[in-house]
Amino acid sequence: MSKNSSCNLSAVELTTIEAMKKEQAASRVAQHKEMPTTKTMAIALPLIFRFMRAFFMYKINLTKTKLFESNTIDSESKKHELVDQQLTLESIESLPPNSGAELVITKMDSFQVHGVNLQEVSNTIKGNNEHQQPVENSSYHSDGGSSNRTSSASTDDLDNDTISTTWSAADVKDMASLKKEMRKLQIYNFLVSTKFMGTVYLCSFIFGFIIWAILGGIDEALNSNSNNRIFVVESSMFEFRHGCSMTFYTVLTIGLEVVGYVILELIFLALCVKADKDTWGIKKESFIVTIVQLLSAILFIICGSIEVISELVDYYVPYGFFIWGYMYFELFMCCTIPVIRSIYFDYTKLNSNESNESNIEKVLKNKKMFKIMLDFARRSYCTESLQCWKDIQRYKRSTKNRKKIANHILQVYLSINSPLELNIPKIEQCNSEITSQLTEKPPANLFHKIQQHCLIDMTDLFERLKNSNTEFASFITSLKD
Amino acid sequence: MGNIVVSPHDKEGQHHMMATPTSNNPNGGSAATAKNKSEITVLLLGAGESGKSTLFKQVQFFHGVGITHDQERIELIEIVRLNVLENAKNLVAATQHLNIPIEQPENRETAKLIINSLNTNDLEDPSWSKRLYSLWKDAGIQKAYENREKFQLYDSTEYLFENLDRICSDKYVPTVVDVIRTRTKTIGITDMKFDVGDGKQLRLVDVGGQRNERRKWIHFFNTVDAVVFLTSLSEFDLNLYEDNGYWRVKESLRVFNEVVNNALFYKVPFVLLFNKRDLFEKKIATKSFSKYFSGFNEAEEKNPVACIEYMTKLFLNEITEHPLDTVSVKTLSAIDHDNSKQVFEEVKQFIMTQQHRE
C-alpha cells in the first residue's frame, strides 16, 4: 500500500494550487482524501513490531532462564526442578498450605508459559519468599532458582518424600520437555530477529504494490475509455503527473486493510501488557506512541467530518498533517530517543569507569556518613586511616598549601611512634620516598598509594560498622541501586 | 582481682570501652562504667597475623553471631574477592621482585591487568576464574609461591585460588569456611559479649596485631580478667609485615615478653595458644625447622611434637614475673571449626576455674 498511497499522497505533497483545482474539479464524488489513512496502516507496523519485540523478548528470557537452570545446574537439581514443575501442574491445590513455597514458585513459571495467569498465587507467595518472584529479569530469576535448592533442603521430611517419589517419573519427561523448550526458544528468537521484521516490511510493501497494480489494472482494463472507474475518479491510477481522488471502493479496500492492522496492533498491545519486564523502556514508549497515534487518528477523522476544514482549510493547511505529525513523533520516539538513550548510557558508564569508586569511598565522601564512621572509628581506636584519607583529600584539593599539608601528613601518619601512625609496611621507607618527591609544587597523586592503603585498611572497620549501625547500612544499600 | 573501676579511656569521659561497637550487640554501650563481676573480659593478643581475628570469628560463629546467615555472608563477597586480588597482586609483584618470569604469554597479560586495572567487580565474570586459575598454575607463579617466605602473602592463598570457580560466579555466596579463611587486617579494637552460664558474660576483645596497633592495647589492660596470647607456629620462616627484615618469631617473643610480664597482668590467668598447627605440620615436612633455631636438635626437626615442645620452652623462658601456675599452653588450628571450638571451650574452663580459685 505504500505505492498506493504515494500516488495519492502526491496530491498533498504537490500542493500546487493548479493541481488542487484540477483535482477538485475532477472529483465531486469522493471528497475524502483518504490517502493519509493508507499511510496509517503502514505506520502501524513499526509499533506492532515494537510491541512484539517487547513481548517476545520477555518470553525468551523466561524460557531461557528455565533452560539455563536445567542445563547448568547438576542433574540432580535439574530433576528437582522438573519435578517441581510437574508437581505444580498436577497438584497445586492438593499441596499442603505451607509445604515449601519453592514448589509453587517454579511451577508458576511453567504456568505462565502455558498462558495461565497465576498472578494472584504469586502475590500470596511473595510474602514468604522475597527472592523468589518468578517473572523478574534473568539474573533475579536464577537467583530464585538457587535459593529454591537451598530452601528445599530445609523443608520438612514430608515434602522431601513427595519429591523423591516423583523423581523417577520426571526422568522420562526430562529430554522431551527440554527439546520442546528449545524449539520454542528458536521460534521466539526468529520472531524478534531483524530478518523476520525486514521480511514483513518487504512483504507488506510488495502486497501494497500488488494491490495497486491489480486495482489499477482492473480500472484500466474495464473502463479505460469511460470515466466510470471503480476505484479512482476521472484520472487513471497509473497517472503520475498529478494526484487523484478515490471512490468509495478504494476507501473500503483501505479501510479493510486498516482494520487488519488495528487488530494486529491491539493483539500485540495486549500481549505487551503481559510482559512485565521493561528494561529499555520499550513498553513505556510504545504506550505513549499508541496514545498519540489514537489522538491523531481521532483528530483526523473529526477534521475530515467538519466541512469548513475538509473543504476550505485543507487547501492551505491539509488536515492530513495530523497523521504526518504522528509519523514524525513516532520517528522521534523510535529513533531519536533510543540513540540519545544509548549515548547517555555510554556517557554515564564512561564516567563511572573514570571514578571507579568503592562503597567505602562513597561513604567517606558523604559528610554525614563520614561523621558516623569517624565516631565509630574513634570508639574502635582506629581513626588514623580515616583522618589520613581525609587529609590526603584535602591535599589533593589544595593548590597553595600542598607542601604544608604534605608535611603534616608525613609527620602525623607516616612517622614511627606518632600517635596516629598508619598500619602500613615499611613506614620509614614510605616516608623517605615521599619526602624525596616533595618539591615546591608536589603532584596531586603523591599520596595515592597511601590513600589506597587507608581504604583497604578500613574494610574491616567498614564491615563492622555496617553490621551495627542501621542508618549506615541503609546508606550502603541505597548505593547499590 | 583487679577491681579497677575506671579505665584510662573512661577518664576522658566520653565513651567508655563498653561502647566499643560490637557486632552482636550494637547498643551495648549503655552498661555501667563500673566493672561488675558478672562480666569476664578476655583479651586476644598477639603479633600480626597470629590468628586472633580468626579465632574471634570462630567464637562468633559458634555463638550464632554474624556469619551464620547467608545474607550476612553475601555482604562479605567483596572482601573475599579483594583477598583474591591482593593475593594475585602480591604473587605477581613477587615474581618481579624475585626475578622469576611468568611463563605463559597469556598469563603475563593477566598479570598486567591485575596490577593495573582489575577490581573486585570484574571478578564476577566466570572467565576471570579461568584466567586467574591459569595464572596461579603458571610455573613462574608457582615458583614464587614456593618461595613465599621471602615476601608477604596470606595463608589462605592456595585455598582461594583452588575455589576460584565458585568465587568468580555471579551466584557466589561465601561459605562459612570462606569467611573464616579470608584475611582482613584488624585495625583498632573490637569486642563481642556472650553468656557463659552462671549469669556470667564473657567479653572477648579482638585487637590489631601490628606494631602501631599494639599501642592501642593499653586502653584495655586495666580491665582485663584473662589474656589469650596467640602466636603462629608456622611463622618460623617468615618476616614481619611491618618490617620485612625482622623475623616474626623474634617479634612474637618480644611482644609476649612485654605482655606476660606486665604488672597489670600479674594476677590474671594467661593462655598461650600456638596457632596454625595444621600449616606448621605441612611446613616442617618440606622446610627445615632447625635452620632457624640453633639450639634445636636437627634429628628431631620432622617431629611436630618435639618442635612445638621446643617453641613452648622458648616462650615460657620469657616469663619472668608472671606466676607459672596461672599460665596454660595449648595448640590450635583456628581455621578448623571443631578444633577451635574445643580449644576455646578448654580456655574458657581454664579461665573460669582460675577465677573461681580466687
CSV table of N, CA and C in Angstrom, one decimal, chain B residues 179-241:
chain,number,residue,atom,x,y,z
B,179,VAL,N,34.7,-17.4,54.8
B,179,VAL,CA,34.8,-16.2,55.6
B,179,VAL,C,35.8,-16.4,56.7
B,180,ILE,N,35.9,-17.6,57.2
B,180,ILE,CA,37.0,-17.9,58.2
B,180,ILE,C,38.4,-17.7,57.6
B,181,ARG,N,38.4,-18.2,56.3
B,181,ARG,CA,39.7,-18.2,55.7
B,181,ARG,C,40.2,-16.8,55.2
B,182,THR,N,39.3,-15.9,54.9
B,182,THR,CA,39.7,-14.6,54.4
B,182,THR,C,40.4,-13.8,55.5
B,183,ARG,N,41.4,-13.1,55.0
B,183,ARG,CA,42.2,-12.3,55.8
B,183,ARG,C,41.7,-10.9,55.7
B,184,THR,N,41.3,-10.3,56.8
B,184,THR,CA,41.1,-8.8,56.9
B,184,THR,C,41.9,-8.3,58.0
B,185,LYS,N,42.8,-7.4,57.7
B,185,LYS,CA,43.7,-6.9,58.8
B,185,LYS,C,42.8,-6.1,59.7
B,186,THR,N,42.9,-6.5,61.0
B,186,THR,CA,42.1,-5.8,62.0
B,186,THR,C,42.8,-4.5,62.3
B,187,ILE,N,42.0,-3.4,62.3
B,187,ILE,CA,42.6,-2.2,62.9
B,187,ILE,C,41.7,-1.8,64.1
B,188,GLY,N,42.4,-1.3,65.1
B,188,GLY,CA,41.7,-0.9,66.2
B,188,GLY,C,41.3,-2.0,67.1
B,189,ILE,N,40.2,-1.9,67.8
B,189,ILE,CA,39.8,-2.9,68.8
B,189,ILE,C,38.3,-3.1,68.7
B,190,THR,N,38.0,-4.4,68.7
B,190,THR,CA,36.5,-4.7,68.6
B,190,THR,C,36.2,-5.8,69.6
B,191,ASP,N,35.0,-5.9,70.1
B,191,ASP,CA,34.7,-6.9,71.1
B,191,ASP,C,33.3,-7.5,70.9
B,192,MET,N,33.0,-8.6,71.5
B,192,MET,CA,31.7,-9.2,71.5
B,192,MET,C,31.4,-9.8,72.9
B,193,LYS,N,30.2,-9.9,73.2
B,193,LYS,CA,29.8,-10.4,74.5
B,193,LYS,C,28.9,-11.6,74.3
B,194,PHE,N,29.0,-12.6,75.1
B,194,PHE,CA,28.1,-13.7,75.1
B,194,PHE,C,28.0,-14.4,76.5
B,195,ASP,N,26.9,-15.1,76.7
B,195,ASP,CA,26.7,-15.7,78.0
B,195,ASP,C,27.5,-16.9,78.2
B,196,VAL,N,28.0,-17.2,79.4
B,196,VAL,CA,28.8,-18.4,79.6
B,196,VAL,C,28.2,-19.2,80.7
B,197,GLY,N,27.0,-18.9,81.1
B,197,GLY,CA,26.3,-19.6,82.2
B,197,GLY,C,26.6,-19.0,83.5
B,198,ASP,N,26.0,-19.4,84.6
B,198,ASP,CA,26.1,-18.8,85.9
B,198,ASP,C,25.8,-17.3,85.9
B,199,GLY,N,25.0,-16.9,85.0
B,199,GLY,CA,24.7,-15.5,84.9
B,199,GLY,C,25.9,-14.6,84.6
B,200,LYS,N,26.9,-15.3,84.0
B,200,LYS,CA,28.1,-14.5,83.7
B,200,LYS,C,28.2,-14.3,82.2
B,201,GLN,N,28.8,-13.2,81.9
B,201,GLN,CA,29.0,-12.8,80.5
B,201,GLN,C,30.5,-12.8,80.2
B,202,LEU,N,30.8,-13.3,79.0
B,202,LEU,CA,32.2,-13.2,78.6
B,202,LEU,C,32.4,-12.2,77.5
B,203,ARG,N,33.3,-11.3,77.8
B,203,ARG,CA,33.5,-10.3,76.7
B,203,ARG,C,34.8,-10.6,76.1
B,204,LEU,N,34.8,-10.9,74.8
B,204,LEU,CA,36.0,-11.2,74.1
B,204,LEU,C,36.5,-10.0,73.3
B,205,VAL,N,37.7,-9.6,73.5
B,205,VAL,CA,38.2,-8.4,72.8
B,205,VAL,C,39.2,-8.8,71.8
B,206,ASP,N,39.0,-8.4,70.5
B,206,ASP,CA,39.9,-8.7,69.5
B,206,ASP,C,40.7,-7.4,69.1
B,207,VAL,N,41.9,-7.5,68.8
B,207,VAL,CA,42.7,-6.3,68.6
B,207,VAL,C,43.6,-6.5,67.3
B,208,GLY,N,44.1,-5.4,66.8
B,208,GLY,CA,45.0,-5.4,65.7
B,208,GLY,C,46.4,-5.8,66.2
B,209,GLY,N,47.2,-6.5,65.4
B,209,GLY,CA,48.4,-7.0,66.0
B,209,GLY,C,49.7,-6.3,65.5
B,210,GLN,N,49.6,-5.5,64.5
B,210,GLN,CA,50.9,-4.8,64.0
B,210,GLN,C,51.4,-3.8,65.1
B,211,ARG,N,52.6,-3.4,64.8
B,211,ARG,CA,53.3,-2.6,65.9
B,211,ARG,C,52.4,-1.3,66.2
B,212,ASN,N,51.9,-0.6,65.3
B,212,ASN,CA,51.2,0.6,65.6
B,212,ASN,C,49.9,0.3,66.3
B,213,GLU,N,49.3,-0.9,66.0
B,213,GLU,CA,48.1,-1.3,66.7
B,213,GLU,C,48.3,-1.6,68.2
B,214,ARG,N,49.5,-2.1,68.4
B,214,ARG,CA,49.7,-2.6,69.8
B,214,ARG,C,49.7,-1.5,70.8
B,215,ARG,N,50.0,-0.3,70.4
B,215,ARG,CA,49.9,0.8,71.3
B,215,ARG,C,48.5,1.1,71.8
B,216,LYS,N,47.5,0.6,71.1
B,216,LYS,CA,46.2,0.8,71.5
B,216,LYS,C,45.7,-0.2,72.6
B,217,TRP,N,46.5,-1.3,72.7
B,217,TRP,CA,46.1,-2.4,73.6
B,217,TRP,C,46.0,-1.8,75.0
B,218,ILE,N,46.9,-0.9,75.3
B,218,ILE,CA,47.0,-0.3,76.7
B,218,ILE,C,45.6,0.1,77.2
B,219,HIS,N,44.8,0.6,76.3
B,219,HIS,CA,43.4,1.0,76.7
B,219,HIS,C,42.6,0.0,77.4
B,220,PHE,N,43.0,-1.3,77.1
B,220,PHE,CA,42.2,-2.4,77.7
B,220,PHE,C,42.9,-3.1,78.8
B,221,PHE,N,44.1,-2.8,79.0
B,221,PHE,CA,44.9,-3.6,80.0
B,221,PHE,C,44.3,-3.5,81.4
B,222,ASN,N,43.7,-2.4,81.8
B,222,ASN,CA,43.3,-2.3,83.2
B,222,ASN,C,42.0,-3.1,83.5
B,223,THR,N,41.3,-3.4,82.5
B,223,THR,CA,40.0,-4.1,82.8
B,223,THR,C,40.0,-5.6,82.5
B,224,VAL,N,41.2,-6.1,82.4
B,224,VAL,CA,41.2,-7.5,81.8
B,224,VAL,C,41.1,-8.5,82.9
B,225,ASP,N,40.4,-9.6,82.6
B,225,ASP,CA,40.3,-10.7,83.6
B,225,ASP,C,41.1,-11.9,83.1
B,226,ALA,N,41.4,-11.9,81.8
B,226,ALA,CA,42.2,-13.0,81.3
B,226,ALA,C,42.8,-12.6,80.0
B,227,VAL,N,44.0,-13.2,79.7
B,227,VAL,CA,44.7,-12.9,78.4
B,227,VAL,C,44.9,-14.1,77.6
B,228,VAL,N,44.5,-14.1,76.4
B,228,VAL,CA,44.8,-15.2,75.5
B,228,VAL,C,45.8,-14.7,74.5
B,229,PHE,N,47.0,-15.2,74.6
B,229,PHE,CA,48.0,-14.8,73.7
B,229,PHE,C,48.2,-15.8,72.5
B,230,LEU,N,48.1,-15.3,71.3
B,230,LEU,CA,48.3,-16.2,70.2
B,230,LEU,C,49.6,-16.0,69.5
B,231,THR,N,50.2,-17.1,69.1
B,231,THR,CA,51.4,-16.9,68.2
B,231,THR,C,51.3,-18.0,67.2
B,232,SER,N,51.8,-17.7,66.0
B,232,SER,CA,51.7,-18.6,64.9
B,232,SER,C,52.9,-19.5,64.9
B,233,LEU,N,52.6,-20.8,64.8
B,233,LEU,CA,53.7,-21.8,64.8
B,233,LEU,C,54.4,-21.8,63.4
B,234,SER,N,53.6,-21.4,62.4
B,234,SER,CA,54.2,-21.5,61.0
B,234,SER,C,54.9,-20.3,60.6
B,235,GLU,N,55.2,-19.4,61.6
B,235,GLU,CA,55.9,-18.2,61.2
B,235,GLU,C,57.4,-18.3,61.3
B,236,PHE,N,57.9,-19.5,61.6
B,236,PHE,CA,59.3,-19.6,61.9
B,236,PHE,C,60.2,-19.2,60.7
B,237,ASP,N,59.6,-19.2,59.5
B,237,ASP,CA,60.4,-18.9,58.3
B,237,ASP,C,60.0,-17.5,57.7
B,238,LEU,N,59.2,-16.8,58.5
B,238,LEU,CA,58.6,-15.5,57.9
B,238,LEU,C,59.1,-14.3,58.6
B,239,ASN,N,59.1,-13.2,57.8
B,239,ASN,CA,59.4,-11.9,58.3
B,239,ASN,C,58.2,-11.0,58.5
B,240,LEU,N,58.3,-9.9,59.2
B,240,LEU,CA,57.2,-9.1,59.6
B,240,LEU,C,56.6,-8.4,58.4
B,241,TYR,N,55.3,-8.2,58.5
B,241,TYR,CA,54.5,-7.3,57.5
B,241,TYR,C,55.0,-5.9,57.6
